[in-house]
Amino acid sequence: MVKTALDNFRKPPCAELLGWRLLDARPEEGWIRLAFEGKPEFCNPAGFIQGGMLSAMLDDTMGPAVLVMSEGRLYTTTISMTVNFLSPARPGPIIAEATVTQLGKTIAFVEAKLMAEDGTVLATATASERLLEAARVVR
């Protein structure tokens, strides 16, 4: 496993809830691969994972892609995010990938996708992210 800026950060409660786990990263490319746990508690009445939970997974993949690419210097806040739901997501492992497509001085553009274990693409997203210097973020 490659070392990343995430090695020095404690997982926030939202990441714990989603079962967030780093699988791989290529910081110089702004690419990250994560695993989430699609819990039965996340399901709608039809038995599929509710779209808001999938959106949270996508959001919690794109921000860390920027953090990793910036070597821990930049946090993000989402300005806008567009999500496309392509296939119903069932409970179980969910794989996420994100790529920073452009890292500017104040804004980053990022894209992500969620996949089932068999490779079926469940959802995709694009986002514009406001960049915040980590040293200035109040904890």
mmCIF file of C-alpha atoms in Angstrom:
data_model
loop_
_atom_site.group_PDB
_atom_site.id
_atom_site.type_symbol
_atom_site.label_atom_id
_atom_site.label_comp_id
_atom_site.label_asym_id
_atom_site.label_seq_id
_atom_site.Cartn_x
_atom_site.Cartn_y
_atom_site.Cartn_z
ATOM 1 C CA MET A 1 0.000 0.000 0.000
ATOM 2 C CA VAL A 2 1.310 3.419 -0.921
ATOM 3 C CA LYS A 3 1.740 5.969 1.869
ATOM 4 C CA THR A 4 -0.652 8.919 1.648
ATOM 5 C CA ALA A 5 -1.594 11.973 3.661
ATOM 6 C CA LEU A 6 -4.548 9.929 4.947
ATOM 7 C CA ASP A 7 -2.139 7.870 7.067
ATOM 8 C CA ASN A 8 -1.921 10.847 9.448
ATOM 9 C CA PHE A 9 -5.653 11.557 9.746
ATOM 10 C CA ARG A 10 -8.227 10.024 12.066
ATOM 11 C CA LYS A 11 -11.374 8.854 10.288
ATOM 12 C CA PRO A 12 -14.325 11.148 10.983
ATOM 13 C CA PRO A 13 -17.565 9.626 12.339
ATOM 14 C CA CYS A 14 -19.296 9.850 8.940
ATOM 15 C CA ALA A 15 -16.539 7.753 7.349
ATOM 16 C CA GLU A 16 -16.821 5.212 10.175
ATOM 17 C CA LEU A 17 -20.596 5.018 9.619
ATOM 18 C CA LEU A 18 -20.106 4.333 5.907
ATOM 19 C CA GLY A 19 -17.424 1.690 6.521
ATOM 20 C CA TRP A 20 -14.802 3.809 4.707
ATOM 21 C CA ARG A 21 -11.523 1.988 4.010
ATOM 22 C CA LEU A 22 -8.562 3.017 1.826
ATOM 23 C CA LEU A 23 -7.650 0.369 -0.764
ATOM 24 C CA ASP A 24 -5.184 2.155 -3.038
ATOM 25 C CA ALA A 25 -4.063 5.596 -4.137
ATOM 26 C CA ARG A 26 -1.877 7.326 -6.682
ATOM 27 C CA PRO A 27 -1.397 10.758 -5.084
ATOM 28 C CA GLU A 28 0.530 12.241 -8.019
ATOM 29 C CA GLU A 29 -2.455 11.434 -10.285
ATOM 30 C CA GLY A 30 -5.133 12.544 -7.811
ATOM 31 C CA TRP A 31 -6.632 9.039 -7.874
ATOM 32 C CA ILE A 32 -7.987 7.070 -4.942
ATOM 33 C CA ARG A 33 -9.765 3.730 -4.491
ATOM 34 C CA LEU A 34 -11.858 3.059 -1.390
ATOM 35 C CA ALA A 35 -14.207 0.451 0.006
ATOM 36 C CA PHE A 36 -17.485 1.166 1.766
ATOM 37 C CA GLU A 37 -19.896 -1.165 3.504
ATOM 38 C CA GLY A 38 -23.436 -0.971 2.141
ATOM 39 C CA LYS A 39 -25.249 -1.797 5.376
ATOM 40 C CA PRO A 40 -28.822 -3.146 5.507
ATOM 41 C CA GLU A 41 -29.666 -0.097 7.652
ATOM 42 C CA PHE A 42 -28.967 2.066 4.571
ATOM 43 C CA CYS A 43 -31.727 0.393 2.523
ATOM 44 C CA ASN A 44 -35.003 1.836 1.291
ATOM 45 C CA PRO A 45 -38.264 -0.195 1.406
ATOM 46 C CA ALA A 46 -37.335 -1.943 -1.880
ATOM 47 C CA GLY A 47 -34.183 -3.356 -0.260
ATOM 48 C CA PHE A 48 -31.716 -1.181 -2.183
ATOM 49 C CA ILE A 49 -29.280 1.272 -0.646
ATOM 50 C CA GLN A 50 -30.903 4.691 -0.480
ATOM 51 C CA GLY A 51 -29.513 7.253 -2.933
ATOM 52 C CA GLY A 52 -28.520 9.705 -0.221
ATOM 53 C CA MET A 53 -26.208 7.103 1.303
ATOM 54 C CA LEU A 54 -24.632 6.447 -2.098
ATOM 55 C CA SER A 55 -24.203 10.201 -2.575
ATOM 56 C CA ALA A 56 -22.464 10.411 0.802
ATOM 57 C CA MET A 57 -20.075 7.644 -0.303
ATOM 58 C CA LEU A 58 -19.294 9.493 -3.517
ATOM 59 C CA ASP A 59 -18.725 12.747 -1.620
ATOM 60 C CA ASP A 60 -16.506 10.945 0.898
ATOM 61 C CA THR A 61 -14.393 9.635 -1.987
ATOM 62 C CA MET A 62 -13.905 12.875 -3.904
ATOM 63 C CA GLY A 63 -12.748 14.983 -0.940
ATOM 64 C CA PRO A 64 -10.036 12.495 0.083
ATOM 65 C CA ALA A 65 -8.793 12.365 -3.535
ATOM 66 C CA VAL A 66 -7.971 16.078 -3.251
ATOM 67 C CA LEU A 67 -6.462 15.636 0.213
ATOM 68 C CA VAL A 68 -4.201 12.851 -1.063
ATOM 69 C CA MET A 69 -3.188 14.763 -4.199
ATOM 70 C CA SER A 70 -2.329 17.872 -2.146
ATOM 71 C CA GLU A 71 -0.293 15.778 0.325
ATOM 72 C CA GLY A 72 -2.636 16.775 3.155
ATOM 73 C CA ARG A 73 -2.485 20.517 2.512
ATOM 74 C CA LEU A 74 -6.043 20.954 1.232
ATOM 75 C CA TYR A 75 -9.458 20.049 2.574
ATOM 76 C CA THR A 76 -12.584 20.483 0.471
ATOM 77 C CA THR A 77 -16.127 21.647 0.882
ATOM 78 C CA THR A 78 -18.504 20.627 -1.866
ATOM 79 C CA ILE A 79 -19.882 23.497 -3.927
ATOM 80 C CA SER A 80 -21.961 21.327 -6.238
ATOM 81 C CA MET A 81 -22.264 17.633 -6.945
ATOM 82 C CA THR A 82 -24.158 15.881 -9.717
ATOM 83 C CA VAL A 83 -24.968 12.214 -9.144
ATOM 84 C CA ASN A 84 -26.197 9.707 -11.703
ATOM 85 C CA PHE A 85 -27.696 6.489 -10.321
ATOM 86 C CA LEU A 86 -27.097 3.744 -12.867
ATOM 87 C CA SER A 87 -27.963 0.486 -11.118
ATOM 88 C CA PRO A 88 -29.633 -0.455 -7.822
ATOM 89 C CA ALA A 89 -27.128 -1.000 -5.027
ATOM 90 C CA ARG A 90 -27.628 -4.009 -2.778
ATOM 91 C CA PRO A 91 -26.201 -4.353 0.723
ATOM 92 C CA GLY A 92 -22.590 -5.481 0.805
ATOM 93 C CA PRO A 93 -19.179 -4.180 -0.203
ATOM 94 C CA ILE A 94 -19.087 -1.138 -2.466
ATOM 95 C CA ILE A 95 -15.918 -0.009 -4.227
ATOM 96 C CA ALA A 96 -15.351 3.672 -4.972
ATOM 97 C CA GLU A 97 -12.844 5.449 -7.187
ATOM 98 C CA ALA A 98 -12.258 9.165 -7.625
ATOM 99 C CA THR A 99 -9.968 11.253 -9.783
ATOM 100 C CA VAL A 100 -9.119 14.928 -9.464
ATOM 101 C CA THR A 101 -9.600 16.231 -12.991
ATOM 102 C CA GLN A 102 -8.369 19.752 -12.212
ATOM 103 C CA LEU A 103 -6.778 21.221 -9.098
ATOM 104 C CA GLY A 104 -6.830 25.003 -9.146
ATOM 105 C CA LYS A 105 -5.928 27.597 -6.520
ATOM 106 C CA THR A 106 -9.386 27.810 -4.938
ATOM 107 C CA ILE A 107 -11.499 25.176 -6.723
ATOM 108 C CA ALA A 108 -10.999 21.509 -7.651
ATOM 109 C CA PHE A 109 -13.023 19.453 -10.102
ATOM 110 C CA VAL A 110 -13.392 15.778 -9.250
ATOM 111 C CA GLU A 111 -15.197 12.750 -10.668
ATOM 112 C CA ALA A 112 -16.068 9.483 -8.954
ATOM 113 C CA LYS A 113 -17.878 6.187 -9.385
ATOM 114 C CA LEU A 114 -19.266 3.474 -7.137
ATOM 115 C CA MET A 115 -19.158 -0.176 -8.144
ATOM 116 C CA ALA A 116 -20.537 -3.437 -6.826
ATOM 117 C CA GLU A 117 -18.070 -6.258 -6.157
ATOM 118 C CA ASP A 118 -18.757 -7.699 -9.611
ATOM 119 C CA GLY A 119 -17.746 -4.415 -11.279
ATOM 120 C CA THR A 120 -21.280 -3.186 -12.030
ATOM 121 C CA VAL A 121 -21.237 0.619 -11.951
ATOM 122 C CA LEU A 122 -23.845 1.735 -9.427
ATOM 123 C CA ALA A 123 -23.472 5.520 -9.550
ATOM 124 C CA THR A 124 -21.214 8.243 -10.896
ATOM 125 C CA ALA A 125 -20.653 11.804 -9.754
ATOM 126 C CA THR A 126 -18.874 14.988 -10.646
ATOM 127 C CA ALA A 127 -18.229 17.777 -8.192
ATOM 128 C CA SER A 128 -16.722 21.202 -7.854
ATOM 129 C CA GLU A 129 -14.967 21.574 -4.513
ATOM 130 C CA ARG A 130 -13.856 24.726 -2.693
ATOM 131 C CA LEU A 131 -10.304 24.296 -1.434
ATOM 132 C CA LEU A 132 -9.430 25.093 2.176
ATOM 133 C CA GLU A 133 -5.886 25.135 3.502
ATOM 134 C CA ALA A 134 -5.661 22.410 6.155
ATOM 135 C CA ALA A 135 -3.548 24.660 8.381
ATOM 136 C CA ARG A 136 -6.419 27.173 8.562
ATOM 137 C CA VAL A 137 -9.220 24.701 9.251
ATOM 138 C CA VAL A 138 -10.400 24.932 12.867
ATOM 139 C CA ARG A 139 -10.669 21.519 14.497
#
